[in-house]
JSON list of N, CA and C in Angstrom, two decimals:
[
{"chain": "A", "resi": 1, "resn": "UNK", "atom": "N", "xyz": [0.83, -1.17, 0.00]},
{"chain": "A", "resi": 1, "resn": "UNK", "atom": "CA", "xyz": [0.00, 0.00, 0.00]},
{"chain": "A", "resi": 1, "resn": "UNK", "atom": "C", "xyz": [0.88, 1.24, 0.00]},
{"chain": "A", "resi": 2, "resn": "UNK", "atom": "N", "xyz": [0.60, 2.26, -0.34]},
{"chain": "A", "resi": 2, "resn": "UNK", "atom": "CA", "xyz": [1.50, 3.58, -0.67]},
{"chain": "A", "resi": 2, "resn": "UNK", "atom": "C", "xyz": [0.73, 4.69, 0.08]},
{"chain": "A", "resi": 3, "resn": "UNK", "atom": "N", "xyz": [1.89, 5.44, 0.54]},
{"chain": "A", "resi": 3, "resn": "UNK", "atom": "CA", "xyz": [0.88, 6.56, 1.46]},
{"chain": "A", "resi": 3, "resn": "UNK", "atom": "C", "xyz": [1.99, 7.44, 0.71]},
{"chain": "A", "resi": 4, "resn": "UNK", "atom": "N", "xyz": [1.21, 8.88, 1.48]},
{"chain": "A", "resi": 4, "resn": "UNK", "atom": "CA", "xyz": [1.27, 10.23, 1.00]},
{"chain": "A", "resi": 4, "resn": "UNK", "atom": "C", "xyz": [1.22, 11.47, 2.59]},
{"chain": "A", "resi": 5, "resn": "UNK", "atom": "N", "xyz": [2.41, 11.57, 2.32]},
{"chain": "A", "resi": 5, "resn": "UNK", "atom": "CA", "xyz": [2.77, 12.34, 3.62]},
{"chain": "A", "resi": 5, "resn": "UNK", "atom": "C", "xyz": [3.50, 13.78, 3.40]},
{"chain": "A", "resi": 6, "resn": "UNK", "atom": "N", "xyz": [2.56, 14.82, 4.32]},
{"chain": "A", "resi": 6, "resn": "UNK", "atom": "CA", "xyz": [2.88, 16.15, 4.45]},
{"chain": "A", "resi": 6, "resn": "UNK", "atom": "C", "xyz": [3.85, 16.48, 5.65]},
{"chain": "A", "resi": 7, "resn": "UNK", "atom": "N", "xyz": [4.66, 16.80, 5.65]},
{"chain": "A", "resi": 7, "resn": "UNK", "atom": "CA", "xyz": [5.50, 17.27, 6.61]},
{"chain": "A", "resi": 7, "resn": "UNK", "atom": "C", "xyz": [6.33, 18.56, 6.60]},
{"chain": "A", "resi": 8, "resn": "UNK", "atom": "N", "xyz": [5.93, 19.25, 8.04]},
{"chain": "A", "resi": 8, "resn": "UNK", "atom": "CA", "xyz": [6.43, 20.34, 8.34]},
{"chain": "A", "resi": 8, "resn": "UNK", "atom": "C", "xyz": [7.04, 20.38, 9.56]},
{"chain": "A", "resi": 9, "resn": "UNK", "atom": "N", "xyz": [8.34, 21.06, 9.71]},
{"chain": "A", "resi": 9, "resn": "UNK", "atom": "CA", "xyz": [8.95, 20.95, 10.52]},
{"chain": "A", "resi": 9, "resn": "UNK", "atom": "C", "xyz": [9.37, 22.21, 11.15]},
{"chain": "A", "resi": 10, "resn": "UNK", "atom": "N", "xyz": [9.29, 22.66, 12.16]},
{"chain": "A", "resi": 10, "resn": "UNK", "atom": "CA", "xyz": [9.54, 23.89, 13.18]},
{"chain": "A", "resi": 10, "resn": "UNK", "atom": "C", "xyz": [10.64, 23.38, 14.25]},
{"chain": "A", "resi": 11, "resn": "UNK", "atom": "N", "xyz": [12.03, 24.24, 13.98]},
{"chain": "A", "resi": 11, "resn": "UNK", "atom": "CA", "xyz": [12.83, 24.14, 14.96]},
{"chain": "A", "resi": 11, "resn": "UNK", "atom": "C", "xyz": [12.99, 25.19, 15.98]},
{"chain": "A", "resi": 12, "resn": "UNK", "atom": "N", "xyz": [13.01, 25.15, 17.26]},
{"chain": "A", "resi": 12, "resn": "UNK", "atom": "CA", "xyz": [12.73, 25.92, 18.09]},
{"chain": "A", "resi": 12, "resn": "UNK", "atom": "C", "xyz": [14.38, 26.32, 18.64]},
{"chain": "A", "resi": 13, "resn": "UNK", "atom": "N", "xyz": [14.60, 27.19, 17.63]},
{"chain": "A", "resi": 13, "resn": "UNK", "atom": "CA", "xyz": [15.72, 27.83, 18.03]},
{"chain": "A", "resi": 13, "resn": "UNK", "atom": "C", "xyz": [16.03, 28.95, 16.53]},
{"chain": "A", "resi": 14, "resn": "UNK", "atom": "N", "xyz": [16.85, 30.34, 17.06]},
{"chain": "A", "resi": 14, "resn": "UNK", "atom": "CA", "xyz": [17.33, 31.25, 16.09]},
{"chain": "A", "resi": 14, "resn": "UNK", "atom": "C", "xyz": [17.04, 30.70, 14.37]},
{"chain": "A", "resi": 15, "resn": "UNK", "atom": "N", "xyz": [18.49, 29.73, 14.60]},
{"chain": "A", "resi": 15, "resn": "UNK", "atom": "CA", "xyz": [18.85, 29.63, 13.25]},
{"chain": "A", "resi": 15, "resn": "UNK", "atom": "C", "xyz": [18.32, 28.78, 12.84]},
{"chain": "A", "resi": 16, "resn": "UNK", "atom": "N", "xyz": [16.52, 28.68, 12.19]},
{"chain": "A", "resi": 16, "resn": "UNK", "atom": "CA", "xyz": [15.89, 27.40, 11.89]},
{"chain": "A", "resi": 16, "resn": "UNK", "atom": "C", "xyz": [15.81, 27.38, 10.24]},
{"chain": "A", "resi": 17, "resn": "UNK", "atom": "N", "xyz": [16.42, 27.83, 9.83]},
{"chain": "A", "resi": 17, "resn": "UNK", "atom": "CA", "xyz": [17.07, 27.30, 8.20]},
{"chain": "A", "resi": 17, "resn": "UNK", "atom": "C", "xyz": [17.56, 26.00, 8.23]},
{"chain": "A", "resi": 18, "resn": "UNK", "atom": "N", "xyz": [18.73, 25.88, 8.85]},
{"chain": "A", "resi": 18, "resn": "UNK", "atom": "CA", "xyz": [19.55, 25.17, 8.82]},
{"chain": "A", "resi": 18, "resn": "UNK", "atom": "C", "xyz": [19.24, 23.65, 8.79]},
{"chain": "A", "resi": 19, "resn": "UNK", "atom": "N", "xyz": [18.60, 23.57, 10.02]},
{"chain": "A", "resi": 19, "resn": "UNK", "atom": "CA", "xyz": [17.72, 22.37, 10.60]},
{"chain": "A", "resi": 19, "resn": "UNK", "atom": "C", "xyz": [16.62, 21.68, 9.42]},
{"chain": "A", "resi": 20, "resn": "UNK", "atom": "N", "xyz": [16.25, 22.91, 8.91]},
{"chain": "A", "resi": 20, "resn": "UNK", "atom": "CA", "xyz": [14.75, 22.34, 7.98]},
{"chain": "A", "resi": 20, "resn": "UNK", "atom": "C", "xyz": [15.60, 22.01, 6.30]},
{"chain": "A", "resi": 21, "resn": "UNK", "atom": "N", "xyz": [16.74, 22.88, 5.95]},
{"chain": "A", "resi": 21, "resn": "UNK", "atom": "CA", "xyz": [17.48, 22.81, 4.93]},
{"chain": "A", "resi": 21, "resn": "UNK", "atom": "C", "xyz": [17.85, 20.74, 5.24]},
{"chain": "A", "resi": 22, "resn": "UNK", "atom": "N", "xyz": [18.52, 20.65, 6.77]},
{"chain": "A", "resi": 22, "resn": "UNK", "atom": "CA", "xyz": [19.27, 19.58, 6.57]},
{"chain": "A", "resi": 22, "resn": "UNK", "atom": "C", "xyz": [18.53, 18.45, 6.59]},
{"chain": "A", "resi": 23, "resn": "UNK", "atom": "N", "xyz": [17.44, 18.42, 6.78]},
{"chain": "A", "resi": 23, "resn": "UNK", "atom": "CA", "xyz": [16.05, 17.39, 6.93]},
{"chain": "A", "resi": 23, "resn": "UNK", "atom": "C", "xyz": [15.44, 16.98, 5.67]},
{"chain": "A", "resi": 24, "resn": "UNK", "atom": "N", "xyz": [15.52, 18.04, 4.93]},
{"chain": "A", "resi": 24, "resn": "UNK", "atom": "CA", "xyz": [14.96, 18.16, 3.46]},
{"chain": "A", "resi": 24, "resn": "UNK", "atom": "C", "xyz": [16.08, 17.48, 3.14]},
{"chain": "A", "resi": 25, "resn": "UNK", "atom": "N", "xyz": [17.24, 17.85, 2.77]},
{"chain": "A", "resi": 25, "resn": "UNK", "atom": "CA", "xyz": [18.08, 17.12, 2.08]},
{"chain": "A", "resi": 25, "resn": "UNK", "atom": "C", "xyz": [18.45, 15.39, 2.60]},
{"chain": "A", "resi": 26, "resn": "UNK", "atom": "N", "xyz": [18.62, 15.37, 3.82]},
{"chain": "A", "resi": 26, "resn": "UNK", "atom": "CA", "xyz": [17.94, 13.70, 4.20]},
{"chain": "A", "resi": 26, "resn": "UNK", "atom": "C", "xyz": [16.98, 12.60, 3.86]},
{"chain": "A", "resi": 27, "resn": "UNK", "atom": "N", "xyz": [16.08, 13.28, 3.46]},
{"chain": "A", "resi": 27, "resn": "UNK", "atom": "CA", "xyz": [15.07, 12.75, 2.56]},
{"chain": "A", "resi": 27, "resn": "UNK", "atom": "C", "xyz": [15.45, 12.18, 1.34]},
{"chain": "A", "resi": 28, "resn": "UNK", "atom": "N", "xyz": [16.57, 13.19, 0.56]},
{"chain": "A", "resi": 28, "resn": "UNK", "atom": "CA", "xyz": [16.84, 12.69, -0.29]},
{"chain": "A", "resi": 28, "resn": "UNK", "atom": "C", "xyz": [17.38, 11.40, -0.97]},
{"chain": "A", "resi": 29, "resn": "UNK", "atom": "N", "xyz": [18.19, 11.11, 0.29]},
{"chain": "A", "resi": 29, "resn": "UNK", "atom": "CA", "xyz": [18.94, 9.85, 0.03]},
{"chain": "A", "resi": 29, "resn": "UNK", "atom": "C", "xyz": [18.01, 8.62, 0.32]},
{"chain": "A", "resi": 30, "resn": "UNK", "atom": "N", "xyz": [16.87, 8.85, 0.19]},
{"chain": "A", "resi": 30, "resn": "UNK", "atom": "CA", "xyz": [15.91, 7.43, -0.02]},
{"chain": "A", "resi": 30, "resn": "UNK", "atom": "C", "xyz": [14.89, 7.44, -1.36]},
{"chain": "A", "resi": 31, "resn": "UNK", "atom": "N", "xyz": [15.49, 6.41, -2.34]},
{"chain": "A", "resi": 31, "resn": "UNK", "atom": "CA", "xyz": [15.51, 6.73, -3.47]},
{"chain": "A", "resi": 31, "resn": "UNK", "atom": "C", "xyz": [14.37, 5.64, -3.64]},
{"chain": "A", "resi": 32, "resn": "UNK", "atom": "N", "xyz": [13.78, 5.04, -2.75]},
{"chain": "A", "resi": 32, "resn": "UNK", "atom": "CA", "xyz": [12.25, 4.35, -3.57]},
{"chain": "A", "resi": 32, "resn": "UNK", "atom": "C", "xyz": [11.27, 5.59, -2.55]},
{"chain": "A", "resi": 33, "resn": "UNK", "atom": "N", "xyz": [11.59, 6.58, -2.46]},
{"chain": "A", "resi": 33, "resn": "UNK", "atom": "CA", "xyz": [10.51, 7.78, -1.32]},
{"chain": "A", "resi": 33, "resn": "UNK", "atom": "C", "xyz": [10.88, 9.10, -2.65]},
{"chain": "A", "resi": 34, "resn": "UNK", "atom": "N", "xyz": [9.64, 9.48, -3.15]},
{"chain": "A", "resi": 34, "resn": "UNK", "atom": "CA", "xyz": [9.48, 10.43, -3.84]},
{"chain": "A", "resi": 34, "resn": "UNK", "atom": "C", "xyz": [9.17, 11.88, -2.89]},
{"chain": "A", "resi": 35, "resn": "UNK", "atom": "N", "xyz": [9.75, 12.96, -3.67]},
{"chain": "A", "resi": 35, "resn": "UNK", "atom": "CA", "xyz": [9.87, 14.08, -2.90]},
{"chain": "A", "resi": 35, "resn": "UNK", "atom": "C", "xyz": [9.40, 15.58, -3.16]},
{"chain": "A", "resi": 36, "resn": "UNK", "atom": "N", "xyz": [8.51, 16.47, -2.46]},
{"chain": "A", "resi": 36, "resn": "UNK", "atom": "CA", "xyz": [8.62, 17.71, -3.22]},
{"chain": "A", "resi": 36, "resn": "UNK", "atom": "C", "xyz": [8.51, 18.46, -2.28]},
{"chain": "A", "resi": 37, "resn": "UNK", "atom": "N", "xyz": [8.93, 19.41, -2.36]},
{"chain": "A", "resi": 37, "resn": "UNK", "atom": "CA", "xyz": [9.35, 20.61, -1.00]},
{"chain": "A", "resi": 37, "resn": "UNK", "atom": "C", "xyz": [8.47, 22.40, -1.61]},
{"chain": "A", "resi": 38, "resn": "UNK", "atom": "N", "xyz": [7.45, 22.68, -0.98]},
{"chain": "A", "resi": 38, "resn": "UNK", "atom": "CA", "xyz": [7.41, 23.86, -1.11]},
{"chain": "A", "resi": 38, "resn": "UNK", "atom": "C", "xyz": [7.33, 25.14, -0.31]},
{"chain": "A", "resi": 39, "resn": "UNK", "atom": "N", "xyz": [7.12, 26.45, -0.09]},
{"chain": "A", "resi": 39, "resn": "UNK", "atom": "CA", "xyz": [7.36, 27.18, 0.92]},
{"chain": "A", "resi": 39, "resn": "UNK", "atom": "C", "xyz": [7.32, 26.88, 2.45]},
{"chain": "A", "resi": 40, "resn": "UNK", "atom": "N", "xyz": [5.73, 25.73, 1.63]},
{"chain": "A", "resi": 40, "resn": "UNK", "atom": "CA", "xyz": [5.31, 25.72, 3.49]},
{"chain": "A", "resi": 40, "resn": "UNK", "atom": "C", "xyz": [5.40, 24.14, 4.03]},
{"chain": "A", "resi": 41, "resn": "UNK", "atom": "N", "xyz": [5.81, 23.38, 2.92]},
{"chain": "A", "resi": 41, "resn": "UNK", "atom": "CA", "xyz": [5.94, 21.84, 3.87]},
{"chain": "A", "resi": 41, "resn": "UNK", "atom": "C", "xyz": [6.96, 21.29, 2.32]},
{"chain": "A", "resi": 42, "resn": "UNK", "atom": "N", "xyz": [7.02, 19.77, 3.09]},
{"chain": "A", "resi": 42, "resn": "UNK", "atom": "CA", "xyz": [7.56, 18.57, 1.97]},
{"chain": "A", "resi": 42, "resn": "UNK", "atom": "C", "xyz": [6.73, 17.78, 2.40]},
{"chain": "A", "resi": 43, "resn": "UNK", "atom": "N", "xyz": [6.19, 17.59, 0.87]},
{"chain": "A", "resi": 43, "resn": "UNK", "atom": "CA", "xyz": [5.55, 16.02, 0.90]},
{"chain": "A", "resi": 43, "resn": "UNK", "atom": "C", "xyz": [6.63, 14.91, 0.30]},
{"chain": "A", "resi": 44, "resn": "UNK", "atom": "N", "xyz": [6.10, 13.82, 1.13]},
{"chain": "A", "resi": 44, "resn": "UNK", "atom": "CA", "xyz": [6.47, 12.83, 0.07]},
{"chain": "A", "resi": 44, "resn": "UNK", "atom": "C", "xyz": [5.66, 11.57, -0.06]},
{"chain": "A", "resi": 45, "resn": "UNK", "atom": "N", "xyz": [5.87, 10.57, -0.87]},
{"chain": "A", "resi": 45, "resn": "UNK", "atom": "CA", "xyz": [4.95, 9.23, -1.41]},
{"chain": "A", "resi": 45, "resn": "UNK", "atom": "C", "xyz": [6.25, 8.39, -1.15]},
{"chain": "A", "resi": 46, "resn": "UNK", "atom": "N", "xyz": [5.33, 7.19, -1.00]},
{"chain": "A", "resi": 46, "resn": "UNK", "atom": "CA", "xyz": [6.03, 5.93, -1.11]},
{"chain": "A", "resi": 46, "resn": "UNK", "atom": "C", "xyz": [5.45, 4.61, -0.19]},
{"chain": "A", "resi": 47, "resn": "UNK", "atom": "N", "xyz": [6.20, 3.24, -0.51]},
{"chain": "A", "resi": 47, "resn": "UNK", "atom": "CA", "xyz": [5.12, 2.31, 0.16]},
{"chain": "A", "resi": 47, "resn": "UNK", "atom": "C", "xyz": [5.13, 2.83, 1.38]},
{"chain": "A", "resi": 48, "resn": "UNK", "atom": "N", "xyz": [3.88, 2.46, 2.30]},
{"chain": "A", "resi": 48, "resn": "UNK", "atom": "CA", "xyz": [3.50, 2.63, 3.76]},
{"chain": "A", "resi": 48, "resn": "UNK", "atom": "C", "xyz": [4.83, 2.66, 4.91]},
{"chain": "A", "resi": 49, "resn": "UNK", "atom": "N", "xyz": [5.15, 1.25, 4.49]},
{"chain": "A", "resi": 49, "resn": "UNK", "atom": "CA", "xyz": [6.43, 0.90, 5.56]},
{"chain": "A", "resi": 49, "resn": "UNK", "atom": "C", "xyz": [7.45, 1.77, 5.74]},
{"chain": "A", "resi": 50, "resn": "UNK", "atom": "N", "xyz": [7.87, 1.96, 3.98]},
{"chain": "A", "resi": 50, "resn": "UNK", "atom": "CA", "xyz": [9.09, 2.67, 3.93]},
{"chain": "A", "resi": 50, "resn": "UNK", "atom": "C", "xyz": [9.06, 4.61, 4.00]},
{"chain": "A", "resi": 51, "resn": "UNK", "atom": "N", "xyz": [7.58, 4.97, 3.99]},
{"chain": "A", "resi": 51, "resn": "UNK", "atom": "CA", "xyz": [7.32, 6.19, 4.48]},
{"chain": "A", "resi": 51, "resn": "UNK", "atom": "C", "xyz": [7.48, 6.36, 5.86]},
{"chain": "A", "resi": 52, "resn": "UNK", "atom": "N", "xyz": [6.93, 5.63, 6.58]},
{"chain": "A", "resi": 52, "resn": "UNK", "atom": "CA", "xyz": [6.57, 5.51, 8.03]},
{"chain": "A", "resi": 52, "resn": "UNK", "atom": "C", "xyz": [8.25, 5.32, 8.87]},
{"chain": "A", "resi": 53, "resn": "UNK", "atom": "N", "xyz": [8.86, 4.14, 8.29]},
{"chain": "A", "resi": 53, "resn": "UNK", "atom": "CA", "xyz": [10.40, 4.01, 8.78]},
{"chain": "A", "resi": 53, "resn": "UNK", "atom": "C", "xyz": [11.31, 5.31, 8.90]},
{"chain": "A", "resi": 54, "resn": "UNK", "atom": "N", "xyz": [10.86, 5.86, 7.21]},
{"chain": "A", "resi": 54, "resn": "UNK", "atom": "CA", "xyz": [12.00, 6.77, 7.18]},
{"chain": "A", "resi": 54, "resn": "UNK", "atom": "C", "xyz": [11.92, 7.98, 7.87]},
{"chain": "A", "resi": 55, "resn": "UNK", "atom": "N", "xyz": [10.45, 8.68, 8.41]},
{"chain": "A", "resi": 55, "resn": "UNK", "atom": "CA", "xyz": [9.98, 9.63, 9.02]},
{"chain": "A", "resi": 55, "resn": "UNK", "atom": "C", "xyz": [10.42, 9.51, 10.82]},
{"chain": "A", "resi": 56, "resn": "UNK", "atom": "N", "xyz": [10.54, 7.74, 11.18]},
{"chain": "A", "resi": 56, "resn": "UNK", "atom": "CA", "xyz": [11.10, 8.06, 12.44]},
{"chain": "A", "resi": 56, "resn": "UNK", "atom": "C", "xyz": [12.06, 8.09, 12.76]},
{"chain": "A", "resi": 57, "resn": "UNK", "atom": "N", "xyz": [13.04, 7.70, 11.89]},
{"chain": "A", "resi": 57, "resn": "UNK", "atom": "CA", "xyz": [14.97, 7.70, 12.01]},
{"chain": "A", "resi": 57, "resn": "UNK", "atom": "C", "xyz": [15.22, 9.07, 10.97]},
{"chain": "A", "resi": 58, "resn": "UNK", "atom": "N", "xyz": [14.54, 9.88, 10.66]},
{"chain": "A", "resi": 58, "resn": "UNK", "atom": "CA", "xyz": [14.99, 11.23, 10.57]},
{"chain": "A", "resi": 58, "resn": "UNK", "atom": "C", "xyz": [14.66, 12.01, 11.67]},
{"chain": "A", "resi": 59, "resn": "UNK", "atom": "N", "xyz": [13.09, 11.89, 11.47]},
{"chain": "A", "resi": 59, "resn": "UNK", "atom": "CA", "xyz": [13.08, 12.77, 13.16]},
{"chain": "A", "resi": 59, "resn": "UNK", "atom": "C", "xyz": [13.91, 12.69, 14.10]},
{"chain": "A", "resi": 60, "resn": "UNK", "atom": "N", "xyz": [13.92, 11.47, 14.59]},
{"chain": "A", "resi": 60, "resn": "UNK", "atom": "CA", "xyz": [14.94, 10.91, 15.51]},
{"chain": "A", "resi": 60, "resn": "UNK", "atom": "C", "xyz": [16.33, 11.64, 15.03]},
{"chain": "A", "resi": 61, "resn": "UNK", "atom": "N", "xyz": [16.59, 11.67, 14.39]},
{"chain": "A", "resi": 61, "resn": "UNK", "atom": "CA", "xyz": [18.08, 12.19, 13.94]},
{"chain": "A", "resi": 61, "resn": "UNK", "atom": "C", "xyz": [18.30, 13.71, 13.88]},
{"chain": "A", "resi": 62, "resn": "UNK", "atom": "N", "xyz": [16.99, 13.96, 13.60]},
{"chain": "A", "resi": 62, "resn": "UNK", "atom": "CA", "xyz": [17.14, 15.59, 13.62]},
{"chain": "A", "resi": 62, "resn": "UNK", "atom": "C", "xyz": [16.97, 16.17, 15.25]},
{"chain": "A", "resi": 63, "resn": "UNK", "atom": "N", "xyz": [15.91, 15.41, 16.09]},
{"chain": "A", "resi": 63, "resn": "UNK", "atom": "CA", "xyz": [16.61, 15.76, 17.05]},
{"chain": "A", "resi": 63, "resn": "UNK", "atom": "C", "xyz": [17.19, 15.45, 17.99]},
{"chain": "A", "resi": 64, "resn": "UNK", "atom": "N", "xyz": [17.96, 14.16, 17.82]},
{"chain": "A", "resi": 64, "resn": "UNK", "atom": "CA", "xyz": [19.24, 14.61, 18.46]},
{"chain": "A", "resi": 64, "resn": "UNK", "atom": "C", "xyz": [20.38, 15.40, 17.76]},
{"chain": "A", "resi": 65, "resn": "UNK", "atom": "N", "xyz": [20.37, 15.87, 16.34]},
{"chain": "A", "resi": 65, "resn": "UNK", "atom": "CA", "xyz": [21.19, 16.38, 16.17]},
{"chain": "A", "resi": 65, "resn": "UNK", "atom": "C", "xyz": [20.95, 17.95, 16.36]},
{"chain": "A", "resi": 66, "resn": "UNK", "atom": "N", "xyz": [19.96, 18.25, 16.34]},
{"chain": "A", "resi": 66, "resn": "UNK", "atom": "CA", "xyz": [19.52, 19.86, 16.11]},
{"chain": "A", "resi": 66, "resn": "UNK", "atom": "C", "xyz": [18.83, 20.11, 17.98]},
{"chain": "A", "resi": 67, "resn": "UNK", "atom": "N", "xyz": [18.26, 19.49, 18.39]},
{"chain": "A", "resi": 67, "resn": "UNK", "atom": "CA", "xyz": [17.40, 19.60, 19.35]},
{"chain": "A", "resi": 67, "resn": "UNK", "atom": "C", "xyz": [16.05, 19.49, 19.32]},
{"chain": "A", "resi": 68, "resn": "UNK", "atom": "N", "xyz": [15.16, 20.73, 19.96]},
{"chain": "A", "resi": 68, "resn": "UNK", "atom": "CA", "xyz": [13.85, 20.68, 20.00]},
{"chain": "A", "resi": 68, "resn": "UNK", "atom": "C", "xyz": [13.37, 20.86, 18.49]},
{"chain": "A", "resi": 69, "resn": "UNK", "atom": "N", "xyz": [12.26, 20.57, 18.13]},
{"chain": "A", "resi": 69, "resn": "UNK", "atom": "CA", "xyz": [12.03, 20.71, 17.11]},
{"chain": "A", "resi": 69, "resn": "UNK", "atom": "C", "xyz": [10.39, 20.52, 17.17]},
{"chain": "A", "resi": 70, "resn": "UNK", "atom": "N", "xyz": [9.51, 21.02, 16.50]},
{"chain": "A", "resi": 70, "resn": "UNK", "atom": "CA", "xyz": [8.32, 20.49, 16.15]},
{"chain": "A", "resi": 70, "resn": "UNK", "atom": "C", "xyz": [8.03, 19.64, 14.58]},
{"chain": "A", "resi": 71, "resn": "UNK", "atom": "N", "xyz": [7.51, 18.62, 14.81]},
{"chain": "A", "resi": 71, "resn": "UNK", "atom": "CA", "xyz": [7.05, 18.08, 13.44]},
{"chain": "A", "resi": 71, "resn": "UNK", "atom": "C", "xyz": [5.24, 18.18, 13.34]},
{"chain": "A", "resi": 72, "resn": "UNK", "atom": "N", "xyz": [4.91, 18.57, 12.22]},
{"chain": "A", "resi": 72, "resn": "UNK", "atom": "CA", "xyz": [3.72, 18.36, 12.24]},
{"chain": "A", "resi": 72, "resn": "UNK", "atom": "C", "xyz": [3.75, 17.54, 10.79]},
{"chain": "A", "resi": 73, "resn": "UNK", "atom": "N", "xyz": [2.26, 16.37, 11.08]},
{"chain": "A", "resi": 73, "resn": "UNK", "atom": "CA", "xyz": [2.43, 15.72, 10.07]},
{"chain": "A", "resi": 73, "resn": "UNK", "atom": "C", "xyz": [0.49, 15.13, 9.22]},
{"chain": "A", "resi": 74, "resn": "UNK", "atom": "N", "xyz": [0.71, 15.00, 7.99]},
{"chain": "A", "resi": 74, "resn": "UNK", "atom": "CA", "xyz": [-0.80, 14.60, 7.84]},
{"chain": "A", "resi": 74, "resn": "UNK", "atom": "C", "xyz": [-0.44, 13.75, 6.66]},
{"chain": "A", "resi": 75, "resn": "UNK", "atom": "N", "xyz": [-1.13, 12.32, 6.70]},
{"chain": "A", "resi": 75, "resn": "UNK", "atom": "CA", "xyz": [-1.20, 11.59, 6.17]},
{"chain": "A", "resi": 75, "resn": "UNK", "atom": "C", "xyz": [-2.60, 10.94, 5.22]},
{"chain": "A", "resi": 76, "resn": "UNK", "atom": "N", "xyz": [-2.30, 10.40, 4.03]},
{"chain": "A", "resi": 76, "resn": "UNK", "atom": "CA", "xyz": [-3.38, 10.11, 3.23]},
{"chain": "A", "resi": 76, "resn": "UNK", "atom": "C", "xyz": [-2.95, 8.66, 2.49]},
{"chain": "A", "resi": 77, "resn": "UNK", "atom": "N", "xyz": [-3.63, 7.82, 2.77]},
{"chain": "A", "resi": 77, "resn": "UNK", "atom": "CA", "xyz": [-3.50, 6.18, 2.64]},
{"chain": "A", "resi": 77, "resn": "UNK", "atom": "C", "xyz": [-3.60, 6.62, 0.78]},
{"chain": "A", "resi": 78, "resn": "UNK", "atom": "N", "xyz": [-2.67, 5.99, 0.20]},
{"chain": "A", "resi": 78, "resn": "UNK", "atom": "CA", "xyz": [-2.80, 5.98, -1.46]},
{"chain": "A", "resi": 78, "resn": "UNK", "atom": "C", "xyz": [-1.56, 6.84, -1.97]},
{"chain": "A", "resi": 79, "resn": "UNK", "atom": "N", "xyz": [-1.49, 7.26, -2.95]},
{"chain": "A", "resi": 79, "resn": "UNK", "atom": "CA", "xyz": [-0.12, 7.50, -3.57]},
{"chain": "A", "resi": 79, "resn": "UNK", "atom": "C", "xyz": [-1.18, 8.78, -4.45]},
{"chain": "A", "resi": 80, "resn": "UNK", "atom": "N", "xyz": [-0.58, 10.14, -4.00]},
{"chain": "A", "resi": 80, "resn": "UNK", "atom": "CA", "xyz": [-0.95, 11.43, -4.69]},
{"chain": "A", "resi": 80, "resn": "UNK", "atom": "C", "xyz": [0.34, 12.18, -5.99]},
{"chain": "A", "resi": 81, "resn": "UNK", "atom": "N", "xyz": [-0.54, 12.58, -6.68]},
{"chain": "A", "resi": 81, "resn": "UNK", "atom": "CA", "xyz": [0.71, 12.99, -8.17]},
{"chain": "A", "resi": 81, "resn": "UNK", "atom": "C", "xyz": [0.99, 14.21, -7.36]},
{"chain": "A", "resi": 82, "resn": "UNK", "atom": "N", "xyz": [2.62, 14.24, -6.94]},
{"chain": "A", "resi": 82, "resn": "UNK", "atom": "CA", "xyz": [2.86, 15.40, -6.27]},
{"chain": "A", "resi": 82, "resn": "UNK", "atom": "C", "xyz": [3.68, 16.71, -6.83]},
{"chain": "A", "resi": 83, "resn": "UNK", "atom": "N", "xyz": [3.35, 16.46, -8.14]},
{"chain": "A", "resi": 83, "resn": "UNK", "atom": "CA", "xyz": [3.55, 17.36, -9.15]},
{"chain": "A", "resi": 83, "resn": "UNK", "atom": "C", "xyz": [2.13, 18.01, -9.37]},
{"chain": "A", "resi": 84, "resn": "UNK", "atom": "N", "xyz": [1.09, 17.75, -9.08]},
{"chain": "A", "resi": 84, "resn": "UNK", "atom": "CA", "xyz": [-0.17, 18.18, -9.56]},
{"chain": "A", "resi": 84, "resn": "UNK", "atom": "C", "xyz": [-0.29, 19.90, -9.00]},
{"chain": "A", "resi": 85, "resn": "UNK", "atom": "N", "xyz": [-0.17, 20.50, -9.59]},
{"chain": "A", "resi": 85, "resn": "UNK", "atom": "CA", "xyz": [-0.62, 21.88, -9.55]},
{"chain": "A", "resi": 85, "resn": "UNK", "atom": "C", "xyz": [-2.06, 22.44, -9.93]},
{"chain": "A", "resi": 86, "resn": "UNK", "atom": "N", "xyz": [-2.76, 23.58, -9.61]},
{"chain": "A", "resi": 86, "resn": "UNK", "atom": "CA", "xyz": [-3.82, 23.63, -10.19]},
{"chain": "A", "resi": 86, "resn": "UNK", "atom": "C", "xyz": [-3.77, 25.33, -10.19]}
]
């Protein structure tokens, strides 16, 4: 099954570029997890498991590497064209 996940991330400190820059680019290196990043979140697609895995060993990673952080997240069971503009 393939899900479809919105994620936004709030780091609770000054310099929160950095944190959300290095999270985004983490993502990248999982190459069956499709990706698109815009002002206000990154979505991404991919099977269930491997969405769900990769969302808790980044979090996890971001904070212990960055600290506090907020994630907010919303999920939709199925696989969305995340190129679709309107």
């Amino acid at each position: 099954m393939k899900l479809t996940a919105e994620i936004s991330c709030y780091p609770l400190q000054d310099n929160y570029l950095d944190p959300i820059l290095w999270f985004i680019n983490r993502l990248d290196s999982y190459e069956n997890i499709e990706r698109k990043t815009n002002a206000m979140a990154t979505q991404v697609c991919g099977d269930y498991g491997d969405v769900m895995a990769m969302l808790a060993t980044e979090m996890q990673a971001a904070h212990e590497k960055w600290g506090k952080a907020v994630f907010v997240c919303k999920f939709i069971g199925g696989e969305l064209d995340l190129s679709h503009t309107q």
